[in-house]
Structures are given as structure tokens and as C-alpha cells.
Amino acid sequence: NADINIQNFTSLYNCLKEINLKEKYKKYKDDLKDIIQLIIDYLIYGDTKGDQSFFETFCELDFMSEFIKASKCKHTEILLQIIKSMSALILTINNKRSLFYIFSKNFINKLITNDEIRNSNEDFLSFYVNFLKSLSMKIDSTTIQLFYQKDKESFPLLENTMKLYNNDDSMIRNVVKNIFLKFAKLSQEYAPLKNYMMNLPMLKYFCYFACRLTDMTMQLNYLAGYNFF
């Protein structure tokens, strides 16, 4: 496609930077949403075609810094567009180098811990949870180190996931459980994670899961006609 080229990609960066400079997010809300989506579309296109020129430009111009600035706005629709687009990028992209770059920037941790996102309405929360899920799907023994905040000795992805452990939505609770189990498995390979999970506040979640398992066992016994109490 003739319209898909580095010049147009760079133009998107300039537009994003200009909106961030003006900080008139409400006025340019729709434009900014389109720009964010197009930037991600370019990166996904380049990855599927094996063309790293878009990603190299993404790194060279430091698009992520502009994404970070945009994510600090308090407009729900813009934040929603960012996490939806980033979820799509993380799930779609296959190039390990690209993933390492995205994860190595503190941008992901800033999104995870963004109170504007986490404390929004239930519909918005479902997109946030999907974002956490998409991140967890890319975590393995080589990428786990990129989710560790050494200065705070914490793992923001796991920490903020566990804050939803008692959510009323069973789908969200199931995602929380799966992410927790994945981190628990990786803790055997990565010492900082093992230390983190063996101390507070993480230890209290083991108690929750034990109590939850007990309640479910009692309910199954009751349904099966066994009543020990």
C-alpha cells in the first residue's frame, strides 16, 4: 500500500507530539485516538511483513515517550484507546527484540498502575483486565526481569492484578488466578520473584486461595449430598 510508508508514520509522530505539547486533549480527543490506533497498526503491519523499518523509527523518535505523556491525561476515552491498542500490539507482535523494547520502557508499568484506568467503571475495567492478560501471555523466563521494578522491589503487573482477586465478576477472578499461577511457576526460575511472593503483601493471597479452595470443596460436598458439618 503506497500510503503505508515511513513519511506518513513520522507524520503521525509529529501530530502526537504536537497534541501533547498543547495538552488540549479534550479538543483533539478523537484525533488522538485515531493517531494512537494508526501508530499501532503501522507497527503490527511492519511486524507481519518482516519490515523492521517502522519499529526502528518508533525507537529512534522515541514514540514511547509521547505515549507516556498522552497516558497521563485524565480522559477515559484516550486511556481506553491506549490500553486497547497496546493490548493488540502485545498479542500480535512476534519479534522478540520489539517486545523487549516495549517491556523495557517504564511505560507499561505506568499504564498498569494508572489509577484513572484501574478505578474506572466496570466496562472499562474489563479492557484493563484484558490488557493485564495480554501482558501475562508474553511473560516467560526471559521477559520476567522486565516486569521487575528493582528500586521498589515489586512486580506491578502481579501486584495490581491481585488487587482484583475478590472481584464480583467470575471472568476477572479467573484471569487473576491464571496470572497468579503463572507468576508462581516462574518464581522457581527468578529469585527476585520468589522472594517477592514469599513476603507480604503477596503472602496474604495464598491464604485467600486456600480459603477459597476450602469453600469450593465444602460446596461440592454439599451438592454431592455429603454434609460433615
GROMACS .gro file of C-alpha atoms in nm:
model
  229
    1ASN     CA    1   0.000   0.000   0.000
    2ALA     CA    2   0.152   0.330  -0.114
    3ASP     CA    3   0.006   0.515   0.186
    4ILE     CA    4   0.192   0.290   0.429
    5ASN     CA    5   0.538   0.444   0.441
    6ILE     CA    6   0.790   0.591   0.683
    7GLN     CA    7   0.698   0.950   0.590
    8ASN     CA    8   0.336   0.902   0.694
    9PHE     CA    9   0.444   0.713   1.004
   10THR     CA   10   0.671   1.002   1.102
   11SER     CA   11   0.384   1.245   1.040
   12LEU     CA   12   0.178   1.054   1.298
   13TYR     CA   13   0.460   1.105   1.549
   14ASN     CA   14   0.466   1.479   1.480
   15CYS     CA   15   0.089   1.503   1.526
   16LEU     CA   16   0.106   1.309   1.853
   17LYS     CA   17   0.387   1.530   1.979
   18GLU     CA   18   0.202   1.848   1.885
   19ILE     CA   19  -0.113   1.742   2.072
   20ASN     CA   20   0.095   1.656   2.378
   21LEU     CA   21   0.264   1.996   2.366
   22LYS     CA   22  -0.070   2.178   2.352
   23GLU     CA   23  -0.223   1.948   2.620
   24LYS     CA   24  -0.565   2.013   2.472
   25TYR     CA   25  -0.671   1.651   2.496
   26LYS     CA   26  -1.041   1.722   2.517
   27LYS     CA   27  -1.037   1.926   2.195
   28TYR     CA   28  -0.826   1.676   2.000
   29LYS     CA   29  -0.961   1.362   2.168
   30ASP     CA   30  -1.091   1.192   1.853
   31ASP     CA   31  -0.782   1.286   1.652
   32LEU     CA   32  -0.555   1.148   1.922
   33LYS     CA   33  -0.747   0.820   1.940
   34ASP     CA   34  -0.711   0.776   1.562
   35ILE     CA   35  -0.340   0.861   1.575
   36ILE     CA   36  -0.272   0.609   1.852
   37GLN     CA   37  -0.457   0.336   1.663
   38LEU     CA   38  -0.276   0.414   1.337
   39ILE     CA   39   0.066   0.405   1.504
   40ILE     CA   40  -0.008   0.060   1.643
   41ASP     CA   41  -0.146  -0.052   1.305
   42TYR     CA   42   0.181   0.052   1.138
   43LEU     CA   43   0.386  -0.147   1.391
   44ILE     CA   44   0.169  -0.457   1.351
   45TYR     CA   45   0.184  -0.425   0.972
   46GLY     CA   46   0.562  -0.397   0.978
   47ASP     CA   47   0.593  -0.698   1.208
   48THR     CA   48   0.369  -0.920   0.993
   49LYS     CA   49   0.560  -0.819   0.679
   50GLY     CA   50   0.900  -0.866   0.841
   51ASP     CA   51   0.974  -0.497   0.782
   52GLN     CA   52   1.151  -0.356   1.088
   53SER     CA   53   1.181  -0.002   0.948
   54PHE     CA   54   0.864   0.114   1.126
   55PHE     CA   55   0.978  -0.023   1.459
   56GLU     CA   56   1.326   0.124   1.413
   57THR     CA   57   1.166   0.464   1.351
   58PHE     CA   58   0.943   0.405   1.654
   59CYS     CA   59   1.257   0.359   1.866
   60GLU     CA   60   1.461   0.636   1.702
   61LEU     CA   61   1.196   0.904   1.752
   62ASP     CA   62   1.106   0.764   2.096
   63PHE     CA   63   0.734   0.729   2.032
   64MET     CA   64   0.702   0.571   2.377
   65SER     CA   65   0.782   0.899   2.550
   66GLU     CA   66   0.490   1.061   2.370
   67PHE     CA   67   0.268   0.767   2.460
   68ILE     CA   68   0.367   0.815   2.824
   69LYS     CA   69   0.273   1.184   2.807
   70ALA     CA   70  -0.064   1.103   2.650
   71SER     CA   71  -0.135   0.837   2.912
   72LYS     CA   72  -0.107   1.100   3.187
   73CYS     CA   73  -0.418   1.278   3.065
   74LYS     CA   74  -0.738   1.221   3.261
   75HIS     CA   75  -0.962   1.147   2.964
   76THR     CA   76  -1.108   0.800   2.987
   77GLU     CA   77  -1.160   0.754   2.613
   78ILE     CA   78  -0.796   0.829   2.537
   79LEU     CA   79  -0.673   0.596   2.810
   80LEU     CA   80  -0.907   0.327   2.683
   81GLN     CA   81  -0.771   0.365   2.330
   82ILE     CA   82  -0.416   0.335   2.461
   83ILE     CA   83  -0.471   0.011   2.653
   84LYS     CA   84  -0.680  -0.142   2.372
   85SER     CA   85  -0.414  -0.057   2.114
   86MET     CA   86  -0.127  -0.173   2.334
   87SER     CA   87  -0.309  -0.500   2.407
   88ALA     CA   88  -0.347  -0.563   2.034
   89LEU     CA   89   0.020  -0.482   1.972
   90ILE     CA   90   0.149  -0.706   2.251
   91LEU     CA   91  -0.068  -1.000   2.145
   92THR     CA   92   0.013  -0.966   1.775
   93ILE     CA   93   0.381  -0.878   1.760
   94ASN     CA   94   0.620  -1.170   1.725
   95ASN     CA   95   0.960  -1.003   1.708
   96LYS     CA   96   1.135  -1.062   2.043
   97ARG     CA   97   1.352  -0.754   2.007
   98SER     CA   98   1.044  -0.537   1.966
   99LEU     CA   99   0.876  -0.690   2.270
  100PHE     CA  100   1.188  -0.641   2.481
  101TYR     CA  101   1.197  -0.274   2.385
  102ILE     CA  102   0.829  -0.221   2.469
  103PHE     CA  103   0.858  -0.402   2.801
  104SER     CA  104   1.189  -0.240   2.896
  105LYS     CA  105   1.035   0.104   2.894
  106ASN     CA  106   0.860   0.203   3.216
  107PHE     CA  107   0.556   0.290   3.005
  108ILE     CA  108   0.393  -0.048   3.066
  109ASN     CA  109   0.432  -0.021   3.443
  110LYS     CA  110   0.290   0.330   3.433
  111LEU     CA  111  -0.018   0.202   3.249
  112ILE     CA  112  -0.061  -0.089   3.489
  113THR     CA  113  -0.052   0.140   3.793
  114ASN     CA  114  -0.258   0.422   3.640
  115ASP     CA  115  -0.539   0.486   3.890
  116GLU     CA  116  -0.751   0.653   3.622
  117ILE     CA  117  -0.765   0.318   3.444
  118ARG     CA  118  -0.792   0.081   3.737
  119ASN     CA  119  -1.063   0.277   3.917
  120SER     CA  120  -1.288   0.338   3.616
  121ASN     CA  121  -1.627   0.180   3.559
  122GLU     CA  122  -1.684  -0.194   3.513
  123ASP     CA  123  -1.687  -0.178   3.132
  124PHE     CA  124  -1.353  -0.001   3.132
  125LEU     CA  125  -1.220  -0.245   3.390
  126SER     CA  126  -1.278  -0.537   3.155
  127PHE     CA  127  -1.042  -0.379   2.900
  128TYR     CA  128  -0.786  -0.319   3.174
  129VAL     CA  129  -0.805  -0.685   3.277
  130ASN     CA  130  -0.764  -0.793   2.913
  131PHE     CA  131  -0.456  -0.570   2.899
  132LEU     CA  132  -0.312  -0.746   3.205
  133LYS     CA  133  -0.396  -1.081   3.048
  134SER     CA  134  -0.224  -0.993   2.719
  135LEU     CA  135   0.089  -0.891   2.911
  136SER     CA  136   0.093  -1.211   3.114
  137MET     CA  137   0.075  -1.419   2.796
  138LYS     CA  138   0.411  -1.278   2.687
  139ILE     CA  139   0.586  -1.336   3.018
  140ASP     CA  140   0.842  -1.616   3.031
  141SER     CA  141   1.181  -1.687   3.186
  142THR     CA  142   1.346  -1.431   2.955
  143THR     CA  143   1.097  -1.143   2.985
  144ILE     CA  144   1.004  -1.172   3.356
  145GLN     CA  145   1.301  -0.950   3.452
  146LEU     CA  146   1.149  -0.663   3.252
  147PHE     CA  147   0.844  -0.659   3.481
  148TYR     CA  148   1.053  -0.619   3.795
  149GLN     CA  149   1.088  -0.271   3.945
  150LYS     CA  150   1.419  -0.309   4.122
  151ASP     CA  151   1.402   0.026   4.305
  152LYS     CA  152   1.069  -0.074   4.464
  153GLU     CA  153   1.140  -0.449   4.472
  154SER     CA  154   0.799  -0.513   4.322
  155PHE     CA  155   0.619  -0.657   4.021
  156PRO     CA  156   0.348  -0.405   3.926
  157LEU     CA  157   0.170  -0.648   3.694
  158LEU     CA  158   0.126  -0.910   3.966
  159GLU     CA  159   0.062  -0.656   4.241
  160ASN     CA  160  -0.217  -0.476   4.057
  161THR     CA  161  -0.367  -0.798   3.925
  162MET     CA  162  -0.405  -0.929   4.279
  163LYS     CA  163  -0.599  -0.619   4.383
  164LEU     CA  164  -0.883  -0.765   4.174
  165TYR     CA  165  -0.872  -1.110   4.334
  166ASN     CA  166  -1.212  -1.069   4.501
  167ASN     CA  167  -1.394  -0.901   4.212
  168ASP     CA  168  -1.761  -0.994   4.165
  169ASP     CA  169  -1.701  -1.090   3.802
  170SER     CA  170  -1.602  -1.457   3.775
  171MET     CA  171  -1.417  -1.390   3.447
  172ILE     CA  172  -1.195  -1.135   3.617
  173ARG     CA  173  -1.131  -1.369   3.911
  174ASN     CA  174  -1.032  -1.643   3.666
  175VAL     CA  175  -0.783  -1.412   3.489
  176VAL     CA  176  -0.638  -1.314   3.828
  177LYS     CA  177  -0.597  -1.681   3.922
  178ASN     CA  178  -0.422  -1.769   3.595
  179ILE     CA  179  -0.182  -1.475   3.619
  180PHE     CA  180  -0.105  -1.560   3.980
  181LEU     CA  181  -0.030  -1.923   3.890
  182LYS     CA  182   0.194  -1.818   3.603
  183PHE     CA  183   0.398  -1.593   3.830
  184ALA     CA  184   0.410  -1.867   4.094
  185LYS     CA  185   0.557  -2.107   3.838
  186LEU     CA  186   0.814  -1.852   3.716
  187SER     CA  187   0.917  -1.776   4.075
  188GLN     CA  188   1.110  -2.104   4.071
  189GLU     CA  189   1.332  -1.962   3.797
  190TYR     CA  190   1.369  -1.599   3.903
  191ALA     CA  191   1.494  -1.532   4.257
  192PRO     CA  192   1.359  -1.174   4.296
  193LEU     CA  193   1.010  -1.301   4.212
  194LYS     CA  194   1.040  -1.589   4.457
  195ASN     CA  195   1.144  -1.350   4.734
  196TYR     CA  196   0.858  -1.117   4.645
  197MET     CA  197   0.596  -1.392   4.658
  198MET     CA  198   0.727  -1.527   4.989
  199ASN     CA  199   0.674  -1.198   5.170
  200LEU     CA  200   0.393  -0.954   5.240
  201PRO     CA  201   0.176  -0.833   5.079
  202MET     CA  202   0.178  -1.135   4.845
  203LEU     CA  203   0.163  -1.397   5.121
  204LYS     CA  204  -0.190  -1.293   5.216
  205TYR     CA  205  -0.319  -1.405   4.877
  206PHE     CA  206  -0.211  -1.763   4.945
  207CYS     CA  207  -0.445  -1.752   5.245
  208TYR     CA  208  -0.725  -1.625   5.023
  209PHE     CA  209  -0.678  -1.903   4.769
  210ALA     CA  210  -0.663  -2.165   5.046
  211CYS     CA  211  -0.989  -2.037   5.196
  212ARG     CA  212  -1.147  -2.017   4.851
  213LEU     CA  213  -1.050  -2.378   4.780
  214THR     CA  214  -1.195  -2.485   5.116
  215ASP     CA  215  -1.525  -2.309   5.043
  216MET     CA  216  -1.549  -2.469   4.699
  217THR     CA  217  -1.475  -2.814   4.843
  218MET     CA  218  -1.746  -2.771   5.106
  219GLN     CA  219  -1.992  -2.658   4.839
  220LEU     CA  220  -1.911  -2.962   4.622
  221ASN     CA  221  -1.958  -3.191   4.922
  222TYR     CA  222  -2.294  -3.031   4.992
  223LEU     CA  223  -2.408  -3.070   4.629
  224ALA     CA  224  -2.292  -3.432   4.632
  225GLY     CA  225  -2.505  -3.498   4.939
  226TYR     CA  226  -2.225  -3.512   5.193
  227ASN     CA  227  -2.273  -3.298   5.498
  228PHE     CA  228  -1.990  -3.317   5.751
  229PHE     CA  229  -2.095  -3.011   5.948
   0.00000   0.00000   0.00000
